[in-house]
Tab-separated table of C-alpha atoms and ligand atoms in Angstrom:
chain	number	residue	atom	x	y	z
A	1	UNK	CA	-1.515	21.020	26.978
A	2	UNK	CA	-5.075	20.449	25.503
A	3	UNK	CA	-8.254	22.453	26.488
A	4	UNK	CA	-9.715	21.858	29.760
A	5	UNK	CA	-12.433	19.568	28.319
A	6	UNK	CA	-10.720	17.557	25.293
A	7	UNK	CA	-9.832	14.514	25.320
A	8	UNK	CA	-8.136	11.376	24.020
A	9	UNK	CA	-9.901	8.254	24.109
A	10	UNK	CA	-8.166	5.065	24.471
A	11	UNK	CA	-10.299	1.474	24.624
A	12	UNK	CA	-7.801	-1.558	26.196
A	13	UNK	CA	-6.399	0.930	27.636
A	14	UNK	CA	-5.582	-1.305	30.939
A	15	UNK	CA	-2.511	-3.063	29.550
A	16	UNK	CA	-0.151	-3.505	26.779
A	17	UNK	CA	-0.044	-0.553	23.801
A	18	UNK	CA	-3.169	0.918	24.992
A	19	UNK	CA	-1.646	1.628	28.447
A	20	UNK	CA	1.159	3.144	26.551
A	21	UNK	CA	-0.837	5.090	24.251
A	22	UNK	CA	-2.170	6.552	27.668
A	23	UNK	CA	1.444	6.900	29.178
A	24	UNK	CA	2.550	8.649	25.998
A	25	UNK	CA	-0.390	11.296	25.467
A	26	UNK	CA	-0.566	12.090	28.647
A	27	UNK	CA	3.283	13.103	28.852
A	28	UNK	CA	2.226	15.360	25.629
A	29	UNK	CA	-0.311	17.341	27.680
A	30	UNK	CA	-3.569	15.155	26.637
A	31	UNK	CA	-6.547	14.733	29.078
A	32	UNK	CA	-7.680	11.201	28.816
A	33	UNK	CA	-10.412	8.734	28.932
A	34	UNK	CA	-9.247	5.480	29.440
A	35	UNK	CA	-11.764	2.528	28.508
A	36	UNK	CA	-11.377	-1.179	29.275
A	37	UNK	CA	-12.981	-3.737	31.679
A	38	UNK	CA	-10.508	-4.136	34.630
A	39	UNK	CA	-11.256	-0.811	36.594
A	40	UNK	CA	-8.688	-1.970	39.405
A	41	UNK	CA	-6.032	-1.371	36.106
A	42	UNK	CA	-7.414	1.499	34.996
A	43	UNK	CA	-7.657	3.034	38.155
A	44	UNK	CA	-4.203	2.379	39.257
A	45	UNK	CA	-2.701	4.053	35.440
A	46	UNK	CA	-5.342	6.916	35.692
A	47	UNK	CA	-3.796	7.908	39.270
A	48	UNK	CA	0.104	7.237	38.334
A	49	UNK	CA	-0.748	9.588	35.017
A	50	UNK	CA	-2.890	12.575	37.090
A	51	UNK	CA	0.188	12.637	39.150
A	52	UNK	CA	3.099	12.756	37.052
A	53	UNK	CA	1.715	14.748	34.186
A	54	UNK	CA	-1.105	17.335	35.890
A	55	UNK	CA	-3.855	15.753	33.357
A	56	UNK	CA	-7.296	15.095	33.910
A	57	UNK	CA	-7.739	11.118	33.242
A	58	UNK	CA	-10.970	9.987	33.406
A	59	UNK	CA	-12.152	6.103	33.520
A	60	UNK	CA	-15.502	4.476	31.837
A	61	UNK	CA	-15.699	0.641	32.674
A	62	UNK	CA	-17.036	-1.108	29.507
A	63	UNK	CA	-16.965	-4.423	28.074
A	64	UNK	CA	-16.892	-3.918	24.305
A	65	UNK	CA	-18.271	-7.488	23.429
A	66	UNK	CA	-21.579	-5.906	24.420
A	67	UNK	CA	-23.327	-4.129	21.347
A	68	UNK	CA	-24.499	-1.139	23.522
A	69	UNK	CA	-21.036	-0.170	24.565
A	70	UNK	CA	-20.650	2.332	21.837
A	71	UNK	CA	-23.810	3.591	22.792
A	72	UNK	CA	-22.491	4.045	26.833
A	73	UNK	CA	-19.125	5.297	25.991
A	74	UNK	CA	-20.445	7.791	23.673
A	75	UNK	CA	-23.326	9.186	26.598
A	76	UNK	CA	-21.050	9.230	28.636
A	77	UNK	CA	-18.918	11.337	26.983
A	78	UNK	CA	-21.917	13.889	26.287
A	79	UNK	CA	-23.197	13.748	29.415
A	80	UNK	CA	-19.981	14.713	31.056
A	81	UNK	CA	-19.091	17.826	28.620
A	82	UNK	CA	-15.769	16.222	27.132
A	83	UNK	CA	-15.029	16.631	23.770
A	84	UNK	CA	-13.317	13.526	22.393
A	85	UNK	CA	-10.847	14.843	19.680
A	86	UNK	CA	-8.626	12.216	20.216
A	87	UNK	CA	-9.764	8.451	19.413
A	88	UNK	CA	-7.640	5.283	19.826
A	89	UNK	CA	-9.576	2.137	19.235
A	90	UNK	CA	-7.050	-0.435	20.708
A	91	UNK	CA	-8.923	-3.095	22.231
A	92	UNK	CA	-8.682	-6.231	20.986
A	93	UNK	CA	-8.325	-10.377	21.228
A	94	UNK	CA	-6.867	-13.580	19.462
A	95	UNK	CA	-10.050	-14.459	19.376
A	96	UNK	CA	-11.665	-18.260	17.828
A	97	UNK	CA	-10.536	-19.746	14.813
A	98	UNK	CA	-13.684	-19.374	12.045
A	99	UNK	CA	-13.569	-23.252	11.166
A	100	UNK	CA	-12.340	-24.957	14.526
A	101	UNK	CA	-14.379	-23.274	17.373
A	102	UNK	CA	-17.761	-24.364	16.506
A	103	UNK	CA	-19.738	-21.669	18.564
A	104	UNK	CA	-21.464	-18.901	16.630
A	105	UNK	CA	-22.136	-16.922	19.537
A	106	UNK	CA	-18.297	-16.855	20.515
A	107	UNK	CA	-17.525	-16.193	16.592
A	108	UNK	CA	-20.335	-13.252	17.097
A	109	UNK	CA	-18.518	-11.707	20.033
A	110	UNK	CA	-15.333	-11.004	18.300
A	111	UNK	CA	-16.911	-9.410	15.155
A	112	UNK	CA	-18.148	-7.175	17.790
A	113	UNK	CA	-15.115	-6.246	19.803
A	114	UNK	CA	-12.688	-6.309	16.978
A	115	UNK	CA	-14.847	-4.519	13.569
A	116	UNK	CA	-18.018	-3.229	14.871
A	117	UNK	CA	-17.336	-1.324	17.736
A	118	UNK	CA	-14.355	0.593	16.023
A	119	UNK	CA	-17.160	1.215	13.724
A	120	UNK	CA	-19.754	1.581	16.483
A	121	UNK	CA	-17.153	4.837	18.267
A	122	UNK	CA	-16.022	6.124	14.253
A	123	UNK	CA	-19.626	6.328	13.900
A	124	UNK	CA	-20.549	8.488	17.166
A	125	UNK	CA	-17.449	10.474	17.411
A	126	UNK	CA	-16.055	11.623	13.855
A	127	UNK	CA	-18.859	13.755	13.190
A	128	UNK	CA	-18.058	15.695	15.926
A	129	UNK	CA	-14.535	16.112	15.369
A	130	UNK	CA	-15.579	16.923	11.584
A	131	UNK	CA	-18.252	19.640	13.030
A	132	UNK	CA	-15.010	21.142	15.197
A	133	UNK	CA	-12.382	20.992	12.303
A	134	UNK	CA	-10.025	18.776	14.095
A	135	UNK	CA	-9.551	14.955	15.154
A	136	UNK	CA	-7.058	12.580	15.892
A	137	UNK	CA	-8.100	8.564	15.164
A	138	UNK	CA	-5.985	5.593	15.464
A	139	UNK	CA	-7.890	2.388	14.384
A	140	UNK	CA	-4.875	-0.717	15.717
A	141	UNK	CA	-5.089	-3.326	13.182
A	142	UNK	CA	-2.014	-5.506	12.353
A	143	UNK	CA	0.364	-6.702	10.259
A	144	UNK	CA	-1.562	-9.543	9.917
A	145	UNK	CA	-3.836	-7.548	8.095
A	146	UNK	CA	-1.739	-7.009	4.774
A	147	UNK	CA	-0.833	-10.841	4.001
A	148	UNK	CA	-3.249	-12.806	3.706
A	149	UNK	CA	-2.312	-16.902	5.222
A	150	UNK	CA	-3.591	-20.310	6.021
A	151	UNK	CA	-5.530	-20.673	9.141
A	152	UNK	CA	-7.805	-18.903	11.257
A	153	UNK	CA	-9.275	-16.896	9.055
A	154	UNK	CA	-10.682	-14.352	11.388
A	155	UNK	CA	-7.565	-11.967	13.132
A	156	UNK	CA	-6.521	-11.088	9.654
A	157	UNK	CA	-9.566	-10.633	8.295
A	158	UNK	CA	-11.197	-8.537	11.104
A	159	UNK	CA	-7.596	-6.605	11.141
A	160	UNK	CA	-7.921	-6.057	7.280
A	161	UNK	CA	-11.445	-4.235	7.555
A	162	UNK	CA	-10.052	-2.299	9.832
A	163	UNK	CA	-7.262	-1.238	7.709
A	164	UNK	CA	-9.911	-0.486	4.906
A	165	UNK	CA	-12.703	1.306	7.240
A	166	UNK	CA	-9.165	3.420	8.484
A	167	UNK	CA	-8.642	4.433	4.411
A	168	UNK	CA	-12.085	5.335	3.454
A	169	UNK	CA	-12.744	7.130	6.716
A	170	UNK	CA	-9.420	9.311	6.202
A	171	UNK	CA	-9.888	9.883	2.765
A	172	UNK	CA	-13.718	11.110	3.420
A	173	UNK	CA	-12.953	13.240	6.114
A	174	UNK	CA	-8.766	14.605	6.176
A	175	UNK	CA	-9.475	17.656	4.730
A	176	UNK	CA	-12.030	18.626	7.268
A	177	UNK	CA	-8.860	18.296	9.472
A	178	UNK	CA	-9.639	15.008	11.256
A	179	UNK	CA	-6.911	12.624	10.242
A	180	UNK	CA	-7.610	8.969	10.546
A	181	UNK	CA	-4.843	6.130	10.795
A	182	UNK	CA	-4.841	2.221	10.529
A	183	UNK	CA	-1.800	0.792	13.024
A	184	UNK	CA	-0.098	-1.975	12.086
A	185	UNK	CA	2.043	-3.428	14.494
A	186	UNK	CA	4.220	-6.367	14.150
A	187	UNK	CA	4.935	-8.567	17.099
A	188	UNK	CA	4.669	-6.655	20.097
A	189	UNK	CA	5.772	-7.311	23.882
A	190	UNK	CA	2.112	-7.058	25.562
A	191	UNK	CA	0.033	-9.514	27.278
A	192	UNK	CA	-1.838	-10.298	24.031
A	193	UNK	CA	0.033	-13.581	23.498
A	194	UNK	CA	-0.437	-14.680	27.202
A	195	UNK	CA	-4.554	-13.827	27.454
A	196	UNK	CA	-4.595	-15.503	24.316
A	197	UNK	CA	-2.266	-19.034	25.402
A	198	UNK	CA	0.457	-18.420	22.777
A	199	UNK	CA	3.345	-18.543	24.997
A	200	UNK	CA	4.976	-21.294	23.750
A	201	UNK	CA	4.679	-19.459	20.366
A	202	UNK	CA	6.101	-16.387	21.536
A	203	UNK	CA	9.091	-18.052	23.063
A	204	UNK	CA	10.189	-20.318	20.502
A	205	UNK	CA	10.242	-17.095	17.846
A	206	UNK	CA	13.416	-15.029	17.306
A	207	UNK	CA	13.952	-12.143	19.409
A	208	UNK	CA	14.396	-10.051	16.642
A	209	UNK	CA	10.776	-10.135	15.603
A	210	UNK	CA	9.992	-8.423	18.473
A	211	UNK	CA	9.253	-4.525	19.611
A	212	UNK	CA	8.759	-2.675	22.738
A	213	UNK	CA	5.105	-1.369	22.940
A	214	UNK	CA	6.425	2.280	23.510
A	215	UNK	CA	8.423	2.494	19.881
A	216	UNK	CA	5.238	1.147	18.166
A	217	UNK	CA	3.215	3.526	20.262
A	218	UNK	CA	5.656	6.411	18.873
A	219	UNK	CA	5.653	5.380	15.499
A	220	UNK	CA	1.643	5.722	15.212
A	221	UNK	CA	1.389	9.520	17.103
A	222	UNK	CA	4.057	10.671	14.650
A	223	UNK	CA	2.227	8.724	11.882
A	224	UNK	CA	-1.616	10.399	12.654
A	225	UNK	CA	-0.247	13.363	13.200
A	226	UNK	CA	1.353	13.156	9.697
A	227	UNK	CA	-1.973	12.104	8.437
A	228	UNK	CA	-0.983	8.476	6.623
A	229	UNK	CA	-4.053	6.320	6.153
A	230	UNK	CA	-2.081	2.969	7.327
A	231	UNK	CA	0.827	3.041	9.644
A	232	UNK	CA	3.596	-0.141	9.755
A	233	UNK	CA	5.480	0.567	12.582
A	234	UNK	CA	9.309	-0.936	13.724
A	235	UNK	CA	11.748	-0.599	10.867
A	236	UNK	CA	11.811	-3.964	10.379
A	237	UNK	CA	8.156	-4.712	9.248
A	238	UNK	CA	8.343	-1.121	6.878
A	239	UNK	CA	10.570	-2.898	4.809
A	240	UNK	CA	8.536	-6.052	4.665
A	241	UNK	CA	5.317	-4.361	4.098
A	242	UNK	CA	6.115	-3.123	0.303
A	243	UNK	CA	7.082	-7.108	-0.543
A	244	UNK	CA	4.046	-7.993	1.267
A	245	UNK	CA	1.759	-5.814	-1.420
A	246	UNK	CA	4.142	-6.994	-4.002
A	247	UNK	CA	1.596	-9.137	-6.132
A	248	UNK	CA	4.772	-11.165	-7.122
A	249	UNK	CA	5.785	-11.959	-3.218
A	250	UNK	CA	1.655	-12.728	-2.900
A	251	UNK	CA	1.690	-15.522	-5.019
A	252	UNK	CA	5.263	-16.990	-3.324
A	253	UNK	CA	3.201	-16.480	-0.047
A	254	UNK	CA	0.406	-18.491	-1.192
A	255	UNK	CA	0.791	-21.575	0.598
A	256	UNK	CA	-1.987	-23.544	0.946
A	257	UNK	CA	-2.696	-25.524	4.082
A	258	UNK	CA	-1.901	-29.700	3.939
A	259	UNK	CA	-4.861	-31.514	4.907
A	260	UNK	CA	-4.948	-32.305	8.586
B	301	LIG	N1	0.830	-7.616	20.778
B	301	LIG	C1	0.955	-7.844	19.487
B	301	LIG	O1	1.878	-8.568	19.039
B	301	LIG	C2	0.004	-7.168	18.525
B	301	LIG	C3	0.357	-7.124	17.166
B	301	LIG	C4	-0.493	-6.519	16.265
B	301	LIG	C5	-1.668	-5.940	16.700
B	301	LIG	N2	-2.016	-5.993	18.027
B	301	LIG	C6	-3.280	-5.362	18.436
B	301	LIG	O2	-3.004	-4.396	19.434
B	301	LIG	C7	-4.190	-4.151	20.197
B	301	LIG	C8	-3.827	-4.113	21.675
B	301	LIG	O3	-3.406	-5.401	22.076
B	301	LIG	P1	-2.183	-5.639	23.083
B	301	LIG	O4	-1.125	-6.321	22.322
B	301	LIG	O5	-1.880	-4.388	23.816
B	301	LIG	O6	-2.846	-6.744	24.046
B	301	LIG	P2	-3.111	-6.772	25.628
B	301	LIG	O7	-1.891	-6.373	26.389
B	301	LIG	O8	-3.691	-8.132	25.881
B	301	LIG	O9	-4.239	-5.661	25.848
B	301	LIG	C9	-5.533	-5.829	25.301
B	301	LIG	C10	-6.433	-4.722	25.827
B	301	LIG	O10	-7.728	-4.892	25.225
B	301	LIG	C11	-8.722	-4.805	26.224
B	301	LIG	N3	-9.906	-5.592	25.881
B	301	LIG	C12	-9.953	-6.874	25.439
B	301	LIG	N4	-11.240	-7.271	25.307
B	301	LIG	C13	-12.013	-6.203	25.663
B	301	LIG	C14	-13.409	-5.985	25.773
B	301	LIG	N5	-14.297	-6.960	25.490
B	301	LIG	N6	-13.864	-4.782	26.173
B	301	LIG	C15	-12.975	-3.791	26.478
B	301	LIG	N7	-11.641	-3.924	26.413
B	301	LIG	C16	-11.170	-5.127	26.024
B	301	LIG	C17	-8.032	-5.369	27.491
B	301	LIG	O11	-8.666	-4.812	28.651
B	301	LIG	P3	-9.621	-5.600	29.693
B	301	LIG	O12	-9.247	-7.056	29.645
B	301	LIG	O13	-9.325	-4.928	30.996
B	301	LIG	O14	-11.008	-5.331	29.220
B	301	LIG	C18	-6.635	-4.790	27.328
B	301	LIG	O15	-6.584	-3.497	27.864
B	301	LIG	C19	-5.169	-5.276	19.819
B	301	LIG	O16	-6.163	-4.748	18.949
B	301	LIG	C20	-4.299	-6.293	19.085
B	301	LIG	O17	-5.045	-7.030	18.143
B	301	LIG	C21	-1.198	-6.583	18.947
């Protein structure tokens, strides 16, 4: 059980891993924030979790397309006297392809959600953990950050800076005790590939490529808490990340894409 006033921060925290990454801390003993846009969903999870594990799990409704939200979150926090020692910046989108979708503004957006406002909440909250000599931070990227591949040109890209914000940050600030972790999840059973229309995708993969959001979950609390920079979780993409990085496998993987 944490102190009365710490907390664990989760944004998209009203489905998929970041409802999990709420179901999991709070069976640990974690008072929680949960952040995301549907309050009806984070209603219902903060009531099911206040009951079964005795927490206190607090909601903030925010839309983290909009540049203030950082800003919100954060005065929030202040304002209400918890202490945030616990960060996991989940939310996240498809999102447009960089070439194909044609709008800026929608292009715009996604930098937002995706890069700056994990920046935006590193920014306002690791200080404070640094100041208090201990914090917990799990920045979810992908394993579509550490290849990179033909098309798009934004997921991967936004998921990579992520991974390298994740490094920096941990390497500036573990020994202050704040330990700071990039997750990188393969395929995962969520409702990512449904908001995003890529259910015909999804089913016409192998099963095998798939994990449950509650081992991926696991694998990234053990992995923070064992202070790696970048976490791969499900056994299956740990043993492909090392032939990813290979510079040999790299230049195999370098496929360029046929004219349309
Ligand atoms: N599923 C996979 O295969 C997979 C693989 C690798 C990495 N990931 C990453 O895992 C993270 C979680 O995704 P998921 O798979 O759990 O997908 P999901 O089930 O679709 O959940 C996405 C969450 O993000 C929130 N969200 C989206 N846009 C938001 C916004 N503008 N403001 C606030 N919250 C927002 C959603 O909440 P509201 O709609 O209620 O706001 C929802 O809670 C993402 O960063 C994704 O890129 C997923």
């Amino acid at each position: 059980m944490t102190a009365r006033n710490e907390y664990a921060l989760i944004t998209g925290a009203s489905a998929g891993l970041g409802a999990e990454f709420a179901r999991q801390l709070a069976a640990a003993g974690q008072n929680l924030i949960l952040v995301a846009r549907r309050e009806d969903r984070l209603s219902a999870l903060a009531e099911e979790l206040r009951a079964a594990h005795k927490i206190d799990c607090q909601l903030i409704v925010a839309d983290l397309n909009e540049p203030g939200a950082g800003a919100q979150i954060s005065s929030t926090c202040v304002s209400s006297g918890w202490q945030v020692s616990f960060l996991v910046n989940n939310a996240g989108v498809a999102g447009p392809d960089l070439l194909k979708d044609r709008d800026w503004t929608a292009q715009q957006t996604f930098f937002q959600l995706m890069m700056l406002s994990v920046a935006d909440l590193c920014h306002r909250m690791i200080p404070n953990m640094v100041e208090r000599g201990y914090g917990r931070v799990i920045n979810v990227a992908s394993v579509a950050a550490r290849v990179p591949r033909a098309g798009g040109c934004n997921y991967g890209p936004a998921k990579a800076y992520l991974v390298a914000l994740s490094e920096e940050l941990n390497l500036t600030v573990a020994a202050q005790g704040v330990h700071v972790s990039a997750l990188c999840p393969g395929f995962t059973h969520t409702e990512f590939h449904e908001t995003a229309g890529l259910m015909d995708m999804k089913n016409n993969m192998a099963k095998w490529l798939w994990y449950n959001a509650d081992v991926v979950v696991r694998d990234a609390i053990k992995g923070v808490e064992a202070g790696k920079p970048v976490v791969v979780s499900g056994r299956l993409y740990r043993w492909l990340d090392p032939i990813f990085q290979s510079v040999w496998t790299r230049r195999l993987l370098r496929i360029k894409a046929r004219p349309e």
